[in-house]
Each structure stands twice: as C-alpha cells, then as structure tokens.
Amino acid sequence: MKQINTFACMLIMATTVFSTACENDNINPYDYVNNNNQDNNNQGSTDAIKTSFAEYPIGSLVWTKDTTLTESIEIPEGTSLYIEPGVTVTCKAEVQVPIEIVVLGNLYCMGTAEKPVVFTSDDKKPEAWGGIICGYNSEEVVLNHVEIAYAGATPTENSISFQRKLFKTTIDGGVPAFHFCNVNGKFVIANSFFHDAYNDLTYFTGGNAVIVNSIFADCGNKTDGGEAINVKAGCKFDVANNIIYNACTNAFKLSNAGNSEVIPLTEMTVYNNTVVDCGWRRAKNTKGGSVWVEKAAKPIFVNNLIYDSRFGLKQPKQDGADMEHSRLTPNYYFASTETGVKQMEKGASLGIWFDTDIKSGVAGQLDPLFENFKQSSNMNINCESDDVEKGAPLAFDKAWNFDVKAESPARSGGVTDFARLFPNGIPFFGMKKVVFLDNNNDQNYYFTAPLPSARFGATM
C-alpha cells in the first residue's frame, strides 16, 4: 500500500496554477451544476459556464493522464485528488491484495459526457478490484460523468479499508464499488454508470448527497446478494432520475440500521427512478425484489417505475418501515408474467400494499412501453442462475432507452406535492477554485436534483 502523494510519476502537486491542466481541450466538469444556487427543473444550468483554465487549490493532486494501478492507494486527510476529463484508471486484477482507492481526504472525478472518467480492471471481470472506499472524515466526493466497473473484491487483512475499519471488520465478503460513511460529509453521483460489481454497487453509512441521472446495472451474486443503492442510518439523500437494472437482491435497500445517539436517522426522497429486472437471483431469500425498507426508515418513495422485478415494496415482519412518517405511494409496478403479478399482489408475503399504486392485475397489463428495451425471451423472475437460457436477464445494453413512449400509461398519475431535501442543491467547496470566464472565483458550485415529475420513472 502507498499513500497517494508518493506517486510522483503519476501525480502533479499543485503549488501554482496548472499549466498541464490546459492539456485537455474542454475542461468543463460542471455541466450538471446549478452554479447560481437556484432551483433547476431538469438538468441544471450551463449557460454561464465557460472555462478559461483550471486553478486547483494549493496542495492538490491532479491526474491528467490514464493510470494503471498495481497496488492500493490512499488519499490522505486534508488532501484532494482531482481527476480530469477522459482519464481511465485501470486496476490490475492479478495482485495479492485487491486494489482499493481509499479516500480519507476528498475526490473530484470531473468527467464530461464526451470524456467520462473511467475506473475499470485489466481483465474486465467482476470482483477484479475492490472499489472507492471513503474514510470517516472524507468531506467531499464528486462523481460526475464517471464509469465504475468490475469492483467488489473481498479485502484481505492487508487491505487498507480493512485495516482502517472503513467497511469490513471481518473478512466475509466483498466491498462495494463506492462507499461513503461521513455523516457530516457530502457527495454527488451524477450522470454516471456503475456496472458489473460482485457485491453492492453503492453502500452508505452516512453523508449528504444528490444521486441523479445515473445508471446502476448488473450487480451482485446469487450467494451473497448485492444491492444497487444500499442506505443505512446517518444519510440525507435526494435520489432521482436513475435507472437500476438487474440488481441481484434489491434496487434499493432503505434502512436505519446503525442508529445511535451520534448517528442521525436517515432522510431520503427517492422519486422518478426506473427499476428493471431486480431480485431474480434470490428466489430462496425473502428480501430479493425491488425495494426493501426496514429499521424504521421513513423515506419519501414515490413516482418510481418498477418493471418485472421479483416483488414490489417489501419490509420484514418486525422492525419494518416507519409507516406513520413515510410516504411510499404512488408507484408504478408492471409484471409481464403471472408469477410476477402474484408475487406483488395484495397479501403477498412481506409486501406493503397501497390502493393508490398502479399495478398489473394480470400478466402484461399496463405495460409502460419503454422506447427501446429487450427483455429475455424466456424471462424467469425467480431464476437463480446467470444463464440467459434459463431465464436470466440479458446483460445491460447501453443502446436501451428506458424513457416511456408518448402513449404510455406511466406518463401520468405521479405526485409533485413534496419537497426535496436539498432544493437549492449541495455546495462543493473544493470546486470553486476553478477559474471561469463568466463567474466569480469565490462562488461555490451546487449539484441539485431535478424537480419531481407527475409521471412515473426516469427520463434519460
């Protein structure tokens, strides 16, 4: 293991304005940012955002070129790493201790639509490397136009995350692709693509966040499970306009586990997301489905479109959702098979039923009519194999379009009478040092979730 500031050959220490920062033609990582701290209705304001050059804070670390990691790295407390647009970070798979990127300080992955920041492995297989694991004092993480793939390796006793007790205190399974745990810290996931992880794609035990406009696909294994977005106590999130496809256990696990006097209860608004083909590999596990709520969690969970997932909204027999303070309807549930209809009908085991939800009463009823999606021809919602011939979902195809057609019944029926937790966005102080032609250099930059839409599901 090395601390990241010893990688002199890969990093540039910022003591002055970076001349190397001009090597990229279009350093504009802020294309989702509401830079004037006003409500935005959809994708954020970009009109006034034009870069001249980037000036990073003194003492920063900057990656401007592709990097191959052969061992784990650690960003120390008080240090910020900036990764510029188009950089690919490749983690070697055949190493004794799985590679982890441990963020004790701050991380800013500043991709663009044309030039995303990519974290991948050299063998392109799940469980090839660990993930991005943040420390208890990590203050800010920005993942904007980022791709994170093939993570989830099981740590060893020599792994940084294990030694610092950041995620695992016993060696009993893989780490998530991204983990954040500082209840006073903040992060954003925007316009990003998480896929092919062996365990959870994301796992949170604290923090303030906006998670928007992102895709979470193909995660988990049939033995140990894996959620796309796994939330415990200490979190305050706006989660909107995301696609979740083929999560082994659940798309969302919403929990107040870990609650104590020093950990605040989680608050979440989860709205206008699309969930497809989730839970199918956990047929012998009562949790496997689309959404699991437990430990007195009290989210706003509305306007979400659940498509061919093993169950609807579920909770344990005891210590389930805080029904008095939650808002869990309306949502849209579609099943193309009779098995799917039965497993989410009124009275289904552990299911949470609301008459105000929209649900298929028979197979194929109320098809939301995706613009472009290919379901497995012999889809088996309770399949426990990765074999497509036995009914497993197809691998995610980036050409798919999960927006719904103009004639879709999912175009109406949602609600807008609720407030986002961060209506003015979340400011990220580490981004204000970038010099803009049309902006004040002392201004902070804000990521904001879109306003709720009265339709169901995400718009990409």
CSV table of C-alpha atoms in Angstrom, one decimal:
chain,number,residue,atom,x,y,z
A,1,MET,CA,0.0,0.0,0.0
A,2,LYS,CA,1.2,3.5,-0.8
A,3,GLN,CA,-0.2,6.9,0.2
A,4,ILE,CA,-1.2,8.6,-3.0
A,5,ASN,CA,1.2,11.5,-2.5
A,6,THR,CA,4.2,9.2,-3.1
A,7,PHE,CA,3.1,8.5,-6.7
A,8,ALA,CA,5.2,11.3,-8.1
A,9,CYS,CA,5.3,9.8,-11.5
A,10,MET,CA,1.5,9.7,-11.7
A,11,LEU,CA,0.5,12.8,-9.8
A,12,ILE,CA,1.2,16.6,-10.1
A,13,MET,CA,1.4,18.6,-6.9
A,14,ALA,CA,-0.5,21.8,-7.3
A,15,THR,CA,1.5,24.7,-5.9
A,16,THR,CA,0.7,27.2,-8.7
A,17,VAL,CA,-1.8,27.4,-11.5
A,18,PHE,CA,-1.5,24.2,-13.5
A,19,SER,CA,-0.1,24.6,-17.0
A,20,THR,CA,-0.8,20.9,-17.6
A,21,ALA,CA,-4.5,21.5,-16.9
A,22,CYS,CA,-4.7,23.1,-20.3
A,23,GLU,CA,-3.8,19.8,-22.0
A,24,ASN,CA,-7.5,18.8,-22.1
A,25,ASP,CA,-9.4,20.9,-24.7
A,26,ASN,CA,-12.7,21.2,-22.8
A,27,ILE,CA,-12.2,21.1,-19.0
A,28,ASN,CA,-15.8,21.6,-18.1
A,29,PRO,CA,-16.7,19.2,-15.4
A,30,TYR,CA,-19.7,21.3,-14.2
A,31,ASP,CA,-22.3,20.6,-16.9
A,32,TYR,CA,-24.8,19.4,-14.2
A,33,VAL,CA,-24.1,22.1,-11.7
A,34,ASN,CA,-26.6,24.8,-10.8
A,35,ASN,CA,-23.9,27.4,-10.4
A,36,ASN,CA,-26.2,30.3,-9.3
A,37,ASN,CA,-27.8,28.3,-6.5
A,38,GLN,CA,-31.4,28.4,-7.9
A,39,ASP,CA,-33.9,25.6,-8.4
A,40,ASN,CA,-33.4,23.9,-11.7
A,41,ASN,CA,-36.2,21.9,-13.4
A,42,ASN,CA,-34.2,19.3,-15.1
A,43,GLN,CA,-30.5,19.0,-16.0
A,44,GLY,CA,-29.1,22.2,-14.4
A,45,SER,CA,-27.9,25.4,-15.8
A,46,THR,CA,-24.9,25.5,-18.2
A,47,ASP,CA,-25.4,28.8,-20.0
A,48,ALA,CA,-22.9,30.8,-17.9
A,49,ILE,CA,-20.3,28.1,-17.5
A,50,LYS,CA,-17.3,28.6,-19.7
A,51,THR,CA,-13.7,27.6,-18.6
A,52,SER,CA,-10.6,29.5,-19.4
A,53,PHE,CA,-8.2,27.3,-17.4
A,54,ALA,CA,-8.3,25.3,-14.2
A,55,GLU,CA,-6.6,26.5,-11.0
A,56,TYR,CA,-6.6,23.8,-8.3
A,57,PRO,CA,-6.1,24.6,-4.6
A,58,ILE,CA,-2.6,24.6,-3.3
A,59,GLY,CA,-1.6,21.1,-2.2
A,60,SER,CA,-4.0,19.3,-4.5
A,61,LEU,CA,-3.2,16.2,-6.5
A,62,VAL,CA,-4.2,16.0,-10.2
A,63,TRP,CA,-4.4,13.1,-12.6
A,64,THR,CA,-4.4,14.3,-16.2
A,65,LYS,CA,-3.5,11.1,-18.0
A,66,ASP,CA,-4.5,7.4,-18.0
A,67,THR,CA,-3.2,5.5,-15.0
A,68,THR,CA,-2.7,1.8,-14.2
A,69,LEU,CA,-2.7,0.8,-10.5
A,70,THR,CA,-0.7,-2.2,-9.4
A,71,GLU,CA,-1.4,-1.7,-5.7
A,72,SER,CA,-3.9,0.2,-3.5
A,73,ILE,CA,-3.7,3.9,-3.0
A,74,GLU,CA,-4.8,6.2,-0.2
A,75,ILE,CA,-5.7,9.9,-0.4
A,76,PRO,CA,-4.6,11.4,3.0
A,77,GLU,CA,-6.9,13.5,5.1
A,78,GLY,CA,-6.8,17.2,4.1
A,79,THR,CA,-5.7,16.3,0.5
A,80,SER,CA,-7.8,16.5,-2.6
A,81,LEU,CA,-7.4,14.4,-5.8
A,82,TYR,CA,-8.8,15.9,-9.0
A,83,ILE,CA,-9.2,13.5,-12.0
A,84,GLU,CA,-9.6,15.4,-15.2
A,85,PRO,CA,-12.0,14.5,-18.1
A,86,GLY,CA,-11.2,11.4,-20.2
A,87,VAL,CA,-8.8,9.8,-17.7
A,88,THR,CA,-9.1,6.0,-17.4
A,89,VAL,CA,-7.8,4.3,-14.2
A,90,THR,CA,-7.1,0.6,-14.7
A,91,CYS,CA,-6.8,-1.6,-11.7
A,92,LYS,CA,-4.7,-4.8,-12.1
A,93,ALA,CA,-6.7,-7.9,-11.2
A,94,GLU,CA,-3.9,-10.4,-10.6
A,95,VAL,CA,-2.4,-9.0,-7.4
A,96,GLN,CA,-2.1,-10.5,-3.9
A,97,VAL,CA,-4.1,-7.7,-2.2
A,98,PRO,CA,-7.1,-6.5,-4.2
A,99,ILE,CA,-6.6,-2.9,-5.3
A,100,GLU,CA,-8.7,-0.3,-3.4
A,101,ILE,CA,-8.9,3.5,-3.8
A,102,VAL,CA,-9.2,4.7,-0.2
A,103,VAL,CA,-10.3,8.3,0.1
A,104,LEU,CA,-9.5,9.8,3.5
A,105,GLY,CA,-9.5,13.3,2.0
A,106,ASN,CA,-11.5,14.5,-1.0
A,107,LEU,CA,-12.0,13.2,-4.5
A,108,TYR,CA,-13.3,15.1,-7.6
A,109,CYS,CA,-13.8,13.0,-10.7
A,110,MET,CA,-14.6,15.6,-13.3
A,111,GLY,CA,-15.8,13.8,-16.4
A,112,THR,CA,-17.9,15.1,-19.2
A,113,ALA,CA,-20.4,13.3,-21.5
A,114,GLU,CA,-17.8,13.1,-24.2
A,115,LYS,CA,-14.9,12.4,-21.8
A,116,PRO,CA,-16.0,10.4,-18.8
A,117,VAL,CA,-13.6,9.4,-16.0
A,118,VAL,CA,-13.4,5.6,-16.0
A,119,PHE,CA,-12.4,3.1,-13.3
A,120,THR,CA,-12.0,-0.4,-14.6
A,121,SER,CA,-9.9,-3.5,-14.4
A,122,ASP,CA,-7.5,-5.1,-16.9
A,123,ASP,CA,-9.4,-8.4,-17.0
A,124,LYS,CA,-13.0,-6.9,-17.3
A,125,LYS,CA,-14.4,-9.3,-14.7
A,126,PRO,CA,-16.5,-8.6,-11.6
A,127,GLU,CA,-14.5,-8.8,-8.3
A,128,ALA,CA,-11.3,-7.8,-10.1
A,129,TRP,CA,-10.6,-4.9,-7.7
A,130,GLY,CA,-12.1,-3.5,-4.5
A,131,GLY,CA,-13.7,-0.1,-5.0
A,132,ILE,CA,-13.6,3.5,-3.9
A,133,ILE,CA,-13.9,3.4,-0.1
A,134,CYS,CA,-14.1,6.7,1.7
A,135,GLY,CA,-13.0,7.5,5.3
A,136,TYR,CA,-14.9,8.8,8.3
A,137,ASN,CA,-13.5,12.3,7.8
A,138,SER,CA,-13.8,12.4,4.0
A,139,GLU,CA,-15.5,15.8,3.3
A,140,GLU,CA,-16.4,15.9,-0.4
A,141,VAL,CA,-16.6,13.4,-3.3
A,142,VAL,CA,-17.8,14.4,-6.7
A,143,LEU,CA,-18.5,11.6,-9.2
A,144,ASN,CA,-19.8,13.4,-12.4
A,145,HIS,CA,-19.8,11.5,-15.7
A,146,VAL,CA,-17.9,8.6,-14.1
A,147,GLU,CA,-17.9,4.9,-15.1
A,148,ILE,CA,-17.1,2.4,-12.3
A,149,ALA,CA,-16.9,-1.3,-13.4
A,150,TYR,CA,-15.8,-4.7,-12.2
A,151,ALA,CA,-15.4,-3.8,-8.5
A,152,GLY,CA,-16.4,-5.8,-5.3
A,153,ALA,CA,-13.3,-7.9,-4.4
A,154,THR,CA,-13.1,-9.3,-0.9
A,155,PRO,CA,-10.4,-7.5,1.1
A,156,THR,CA,-7.6,-9.2,2.9
A,157,GLU,CA,-6.1,-8.4,6.3
A,158,ASN,CA,-3.6,-6.3,4.5
A,159,SER,CA,-6.3,-4.2,2.7
A,160,ILE,CA,-6.4,-0.5,3.6
A,161,SER,CA,-10.1,-0.5,4.1
A,162,PHE,CA,-9.9,-3.5,6.5
A,163,GLN,CA,-7.0,-2.1,8.5
A,164,ARG,CA,-8.8,1.2,8.9
A,165,LYS,CA,-12.2,-0.5,9.6
A,166,LEU,CA,-13.9,1.6,6.9
A,167,PHE,CA,-16.3,-1.1,5.7
A,168,LYS,CA,-15.4,-4.6,6.8
A,169,THR,CA,-14.3,-5.6,10.3
A,170,THR,CA,-14.3,-9.3,9.3
A,171,ILE,CA,-13.2,-10.9,6.1
A,172,ASP,CA,-16.5,-12.2,4.9
A,173,GLY,CA,-17.4,-10.7,1.6
A,174,GLY,CA,-16.6,-8.1,-1.0
A,175,VAL,CA,-16.6,-4.3,-0.6
A,176,PRO,CA,-19.0,-2.1,-2.7
A,177,ALA,CA,-17.9,-0.2,-5.8
A,178,PHE,CA,-18.4,3.0,-3.8
A,179,HIS,CA,-18.8,3.5,-0.1
A,180,PHE,CA,-19.3,6.8,1.9
A,181,CYS,CA,-19.5,7.0,5.7
A,182,ASN,CA,-19.0,10.5,7.0
A,183,VAL,CA,-22.4,11.7,8.4
A,184,ASN,CA,-21.2,15.3,8.1
A,185,GLY,CA,-19.6,14.9,4.6
A,186,LYS,CA,-21.2,15.2,1.2
A,187,PHE,CA,-21.0,13.6,-2.2
A,188,VAL,CA,-22.7,13.6,-5.6
A,189,ILE,CA,-23.2,10.9,-8.1
A,190,ALA,CA,-24.4,12.4,-11.4
A,191,ASN,CA,-24.6,11.3,-15.0
A,192,SER,CA,-22.6,8.2,-14.1
A,193,PHE,CA,-22.6,4.4,-14.9
A,194,PHE,CA,-21.9,1.8,-12.3
A,195,HIS,CA,-21.9,-1.8,-13.5
A,196,ASP,CA,-20.7,-5.4,-13.2
A,197,ALA,CA,-19.9,-5.4,-9.5
A,198,TYR,CA,-19.7,-8.6,-7.5
A,199,ASN,CA,-21.3,-7.0,-4.4
A,200,ASP,CA,-23.2,-3.8,-3.8
A,201,LEU,CA,-22.7,-1.1,-6.3
A,202,THR,CA,-23.1,1.6,-3.6
A,203,TYR,CA,-23.3,1.4,0.2
A,204,PHE,CA,-23.8,4.3,2.5
A,205,THR,CA,-23.5,4.7,6.3
A,206,GLY,CA,-23.6,8.5,6.4
A,207,GLY,CA,-23.5,11.6,4.3
A,208,ASN,CA,-25.5,14.3,2.5
A,209,ALA,CA,-25.9,13.6,-1.2
A,210,VAL,CA,-27.6,14.0,-4.5
A,211,ILE,CA,-27.8,10.9,-6.7
A,212,VAL,CA,-29.2,11.7,-10.1
A,213,ASN,CA,-29.2,10.9,-13.8
A,214,SER,CA,-27.2,7.7,-13.4
A,215,ILE,CA,-27.4,4.0,-14.4
A,216,PHE,CA,-26.7,1.1,-11.9
A,217,ALA,CA,-26.6,-2.2,-13.7
A,218,ASP,CA,-25.7,-5.9,-13.3
A,219,CYS,CA,-24.5,-6.2,-9.7
A,220,GLY,CA,-24.4,-8.9,-7.1
A,221,ASN,CA,-24.0,-12.7,-6.9
A,222,LYS,CA,-26.6,-15.4,-6.1
A,223,THR,CA,-24.8,-16.4,-2.9
A,224,ASP,CA,-24.1,-13.2,-1.1
A,225,GLY,CA,-26.5,-10.8,-2.9
A,226,GLY,CA,-25.9,-7.2,-3.8
A,227,GLU,CA,-27.9,-4.0,-3.8
A,228,ALA,CA,-27.6,-1.2,-6.3
A,229,ILE,CA,-28.2,1.5,-3.6
A,230,ASN,CA,-27.8,0.3,0.0
A,231,VAL,CA,-28.5,3.0,2.6
A,232,LYS,CA,-28.1,2.8,6.4
A,233,ALA,CA,-28.5,5.4,9.2
A,234,GLY,CA,-26.9,8.8,9.0
A,235,CYS,CA,-27.8,9.7,5.4
A,236,LYS,CA,-29.7,12.6,3.9
A,237,PHE,CA,-30.2,12.0,0.2
A,238,ASP,CA,-32.2,13.2,-2.9
A,239,VAL,CA,-32.3,10.3,-5.3
A,240,ALA,CA,-34.0,10.9,-8.7
A,241,ASN,CA,-34.0,10.1,-12.4
A,242,ASN,CA,-31.8,7.0,-12.2
A,243,ILE,CA,-32.0,3.6,-14.0
A,244,ILE,CA,-31.4,0.5,-11.9
A,245,TYR,CA,-31.2,-2.8,-13.9
A,246,ASN,CA,-30.5,-6.3,-12.8
A,247,ALA,CA,-29.5,-5.9,-9.1
A,248,CYS,CA,-29.3,-9.3,-7.5
A,249,THR,CA,-31.1,-8.6,-4.3
A,250,ASN,CA,-32.8,-5.1,-4.4
A,251,ALA,CA,-32.6,-1.9,-6.4
A,252,PHE,CA,-32.9,0.0,-3.1
A,253,LYS,CA,-32.3,-1.1,0.5
A,254,LEU,CA,-33.5,1.7,2.8
A,255,SER,CA,-32.6,1.2,6.4
A,256,ASN,CA,-31.9,2.9,9.6
A,257,ALA,CA,-29.5,0.2,10.7
A,258,GLY,CA,-26.7,1.5,12.8
A,259,ASN,CA,-28.8,4.1,14.6
A,260,SER,CA,-27.4,5.5,17.8
A,261,GLU,CA,-27.3,8.8,19.7
A,262,VAL,CA,-24.5,10.0,17.4
A,263,ILE,CA,-25.9,8.8,14.1
A,264,PRO,CA,-28.9,10.7,12.8
A,265,LEU,CA,-31.8,8.9,11.3
A,266,THR,CA,-31.8,8.7,7.6
A,267,GLU,CA,-34.0,11.0,5.5
A,268,MET,CA,-34.5,10.3,1.8
A,269,THR,CA,-36.5,11.5,-1.2
A,270,VAL,CA,-36.5,8.7,-3.8
A,271,TYR,CA,-38.6,9.7,-6.8
A,272,ASN,CA,-38.9,9.3,-10.6
A,273,ASN,CA,-36.5,6.3,-10.8
A,274,THR,CA,-36.9,3.2,-13.0
A,275,VAL,CA,-36.1,-0.3,-11.7
A,276,VAL,CA,-36.0,-3.2,-14.1
A,277,ASP,CA,-35.4,-7.0,-13.6
A,278,CYS,CA,-34.2,-6.8,-10.0
A,279,GLY,CA,-34.2,-9.6,-7.3
A,280,TRP,CA,-34.4,-12.5,-9.6
A,281,ARG,CA,-31.3,-14.4,-8.3
A,282,ARG,CA,-32.6,-14.6,-4.7
A,283,ALA,CA,-35.6,-16.8,-5.1
A,284,LYS,CA,-34.9,-18.5,-1.7
A,285,ASN,CA,-34.4,-15.3,0.1
A,286,THR,CA,-37.4,-13.2,1.2
A,287,LYS,CA,-35.5,-10.0,0.6
A,288,GLY,CA,-34.9,-10.3,-3.1
A,289,GLY,CA,-37.1,-8.0,-5.1
A,290,SER,CA,-37.2,-4.3,-5.9
A,291,VAL,CA,-37.2,-2.2,-2.7
A,292,TRP,CA,-36.6,-3.3,0.9
A,293,VAL,CA,-37.5,-0.9,3.8
A,294,GLU,CA,-36.5,-1.7,7.4
A,295,LYS,CA,-35.4,-0.4,10.8
A,296,ALA,CA,-38.0,2.4,11.0
A,297,ALA,CA,-36.7,4.0,7.8
A,298,LYS,CA,-39.1,6.8,6.7
A,299,PRO,CA,-38.4,7.7,3.1
A,300,ILE,CA,-40.4,9.6,0.6
A,301,PHE,CA,-40.6,6.9,-2.2
A,302,VAL,CA,-42.9,8.0,-5.0
A,303,ASN,CA,-43.2,8.2,-8.8
A,304,ASN,CA,-40.9,5.2,-9.3
A,305,LEU,CA,-41.5,2.7,-12.1
A,306,ILE,CA,-40.8,-1.0,-11.1
A,307,TYR,CA,-40.7,-3.3,-14.1
A,308,ASP,CA,-40.5,-7.2,-13.9
A,309,SER,CA,-38.8,-7.2,-10.6
A,310,ARG,CA,-39.4,-10.1,-8.3
A,311,PHE,CA,-41.5,-8.3,-5.7
A,312,GLY,CA,-42.9,-4.9,-5.1
A,313,LEU,CA,-42.2,-2.8,-2.0
A,314,LYS,CA,-41.3,-5.1,1.0
A,315,GLN,CA,-40.4,-5.0,4.7
A,316,PRO,CA,-39.5,-7.6,7.4
A,317,LYS,CA,-42.2,-8.9,9.7
A,318,GLN,CA,-40.7,-6.9,12.5
A,319,ASP,CA,-38.8,-3.6,12.5
A,320,GLY,CA,-40.1,-2.5,9.2
A,321,ALA,CA,-40.8,0.9,7.7
A,322,ASP,CA,-41.9,3.8,9.9
A,323,MET,CA,-45.3,3.9,8.2
A,324,GLU,CA,-46.5,6.9,10.1
A,325,HIS,CA,-43.8,9.2,8.8
A,326,SER,CA,-43.1,7.6,5.4
A,327,ARG,CA,-44.6,8.3,2.1
A,328,LEU,CA,-44.4,5.2,0.0
A,329,THR,CA,-47.1,5.7,-2.7
A,330,PRO,CA,-47.9,6.2,-5.6
A,331,ASN,CA,-45.5,4.0,-7.6
A,332,TYR,CA,-46.0,2.0,-10.8
A,333,TYR,CA,-45.5,-1.8,-10.8
A,334,PHE,CA,-45.5,-3.8,-14.0
A,335,ALA,CA,-45.2,-7.6,-14.4
A,336,SER,CA,-45.1,-9.4,-17.7
A,337,THR,CA,-45.6,-12.8,-16.1
A,338,GLU,CA,-48.3,-14.3,-13.9
A,339,THR,CA,-45.6,-15.2,-11.4
A,340,GLY,CA,-44.6,-11.6,-11.2
A,341,VAL,CA,-48.2,-10.5,-10.7
A,342,LYS,CA,-48.8,-13.0,-7.9
A,343,GLN,CA,-45.6,-12.0,-6.1
A,344,MET,CA,-46.6,-8.4,-5.8
A,345,GLU,CA,-50.3,-8.7,-5.3
A,346,LYS,CA,-52.2,-7.7,-2.1
A,347,GLY,CA,-51.4,-10.1,0.7
A,348,ALA,CA,-48.1,-11.2,-0.8
A,349,SER,CA,-45.6,-12.2,1.9
A,350,LEU,CA,-43.9,-9.2,3.5
A,351,GLY,CA,-45.4,-6.9,0.8
A,352,ILE,CA,-46.5,-3.3,1.5
A,353,TRP,CA,-49.8,-2.7,-0.3
A,354,PHE,CA,-51.3,0.7,-1.3
A,355,ASP,CA,-54.5,1.1,-3.2
A,356,THR,CA,-53.1,4.2,-4.7
A,357,ASP,CA,-50.3,2.3,-6.5
A,358,ILE,CA,-50.6,1.3,-10.1
A,359,LYS,CA,-50.1,-2.4,-10.6
A,360,SER,CA,-50.5,-5.1,-13.2
A,361,GLY,CA,-53.6,-7.2,-12.3
A,362,VAL,CA,-52.8,-9.8,-15.0
A,363,ALA,CA,-49.6,-10.5,-16.9
A,364,GLY,CA,-48.7,-7.7,-19.3
A,365,GLN,CA,-51.3,-5.3,-18.1
A,366,LEU,CA,-50.3,-1.6,-18.0
A,367,ASP,CA,-47.1,-2.1,-20.0
A,368,PRO,CA,-45.2,1.3,-19.6
A,369,LEU,CA,-43.9,1.0,-23.1
A,370,PHE,CA,-40.2,1.6,-23.0
A,371,GLU,CA,-38.8,3.3,-26.1
A,372,ASN,CA,-36.2,0.6,-26.6
A,373,PHE,CA,-35.7,-2.4,-24.3
A,374,LYS,CA,-35.3,-6.2,-25.0
A,375,GLN,CA,-36.5,-8.5,-22.2
A,376,SER,CA,-35.2,-12.0,-22.1
A,377,SER,CA,-37.4,-14.2,-24.3
A,378,ASN,CA,-37.9,-16.8,-21.6
A,379,MET,CA,-37.6,-14.5,-18.6
A,380,ASN,CA,-38.0,-16.3,-15.3
A,381,ILE,CA,-38.5,-13.9,-12.4
A,382,ASN,CA,-37.3,-16.5,-9.9
A,383,CYS,CA,-34.3,-17.7,-11.9
A,384,GLU,CA,-31.3,-18.4,-9.7
A,385,SER,CA,-28.8,-18.8,-12.5
A,386,ASP,CA,-26.8,-16.4,-14.6
A,387,ASP,CA,-27.8,-18.4,-17.6
A,388,VAL,CA,-29.9,-16.4,-20.1
A,389,GLU,CA,-31.2,-19.7,-21.5
A,390,LYS,CA,-32.8,-20.4,-18.0
A,391,GLY,CA,-34.5,-17.1,-17.9
A,392,ALA,CA,-31.8,-14.7,-16.5
A,393,PRO,CA,-31.9,-11.1,-17.7
A,394,LEU,CA,-29.8,-10.1,-20.6
A,395,ALA,CA,-26.6,-8.1,-20.0
A,396,PHE,CA,-27.2,-4.4,-19.9
A,397,ASP,CA,-27.2,-2.7,-23.3
A,398,LYS,CA,-26.3,1.0,-23.4
A,399,ALA,CA,-28.4,1.3,-26.5
A,400,TRP,CA,-31.5,0.7,-24.5
A,401,ASN,CA,-33.8,3.6,-23.8
A,402,PHE,CA,-36.0,3.4,-20.7
A,403,ASP,CA,-37.9,6.5,-21.3
A,404,VAL,CA,-41.6,5.7,-22.0
A,405,LYS,CA,-43.4,6.4,-25.2
A,406,ALA,CA,-45.9,9.2,-25.6
A,407,GLU,CA,-48.9,6.8,-25.3
A,408,SER,CA,-47.6,5.1,-22.2
A,409,PRO,CA,-50.0,4.8,-19.2
A,410,ALA,CA,-47.0,5.7,-17.0
A,411,ARG,CA,-47.0,9.3,-18.4
A,412,SER,CA,-49.4,10.5,-15.7
A,413,GLY,CA,-50.5,9.7,-12.1
A,414,GLY,CA,-47.5,10.7,-10.2
A,415,VAL,CA,-47.3,13.4,-7.5
A,416,THR,CA,-45.3,16.6,-7.1
A,417,ASP,CA,-46.5,17.8,-3.7
A,418,PHE,CA,-43.4,17.1,-1.7
A,419,ALA,CA,-40.1,18.9,-1.1
A,420,ARG,CA,-36.6,17.8,-2.0
A,421,LEU,CA,-34.2,17.7,0.9
A,422,PHE,CA,-31.8,20.0,-0.9
A,423,PRO,CA,-34.0,22.3,-3.0
A,424,ASN,CA,-31.1,24.7,-3.6
A,425,GLY,CA,-28.6,21.9,-4.1
A,426,ILE,CA,-25.4,20.9,-2.3
A,427,PRO,CA,-22.4,23.1,-2.5
A,428,PHE,CA,-19.0,21.6,-3.1
A,429,PHE,CA,-16.3,24.0,-1.8
A,430,GLY,CA,-13.4,22.1,-3.5
A,431,MET,CA,-14.7,23.1,-6.9
A,432,LYS,CA,-14.7,26.8,-6.5
A,433,LYS,CA,-11.0,27.3,-7.3
A,434,VAL,CA,-11.6,26.6,-11.0
A,435,VAL,CA,-11.4,29.9,-12.8
A,436,PHE,CA,-14.3,30.7,-15.1
A,437,LEU,CA,-14.6,33.4,-17.7
A,438,ASP,CA,-18.1,34.5,-16.6
A,439,ASN,CA,-18.1,33.6,-12.9
A,440,ASN,CA,-16.8,34.9,-9.6
A,441,ASN,CA,-13.9,32.8,-8.4
A,442,ASP,CA,-15.2,32.7,-4.8
A,443,GLN,CA,-18.5,31.2,-5.8
A,444,ASN,CA,-19.4,27.6,-4.7
A,445,TYR,CA,-20.9,25.1,-7.1
A,446,TYR,CA,-24.1,23.3,-6.4
A,447,PHE,CA,-25.5,19.9,-7.6
A,448,THR,CA,-29.3,19.8,-7.5
A,449,ALA,CA,-31.8,17.0,-8.0
A,450,PRO,CA,-34.5,17.7,-10.6
A,451,LEU,CA,-37.9,18.8,-9.6
A,452,PRO,CA,-40.4,15.9,-9.3
A,453,SER,CA,-42.4,15.0,-12.3
A,454,ALA,CA,-46.0,13.8,-12.3
A,455,ARG,CA,-45.1,10.9,-14.5
A,456,PHE,CA,-43.5,7.6,-13.3
A,457,GLY,CA,-39.9,6.6,-13.9
A,458,ALA,CA,-36.8,8.3,-15.1
A,459,THR,CA,-36.1,10.4,-18.2
A,460,MET,CA,-32.7,9.9,-19.8
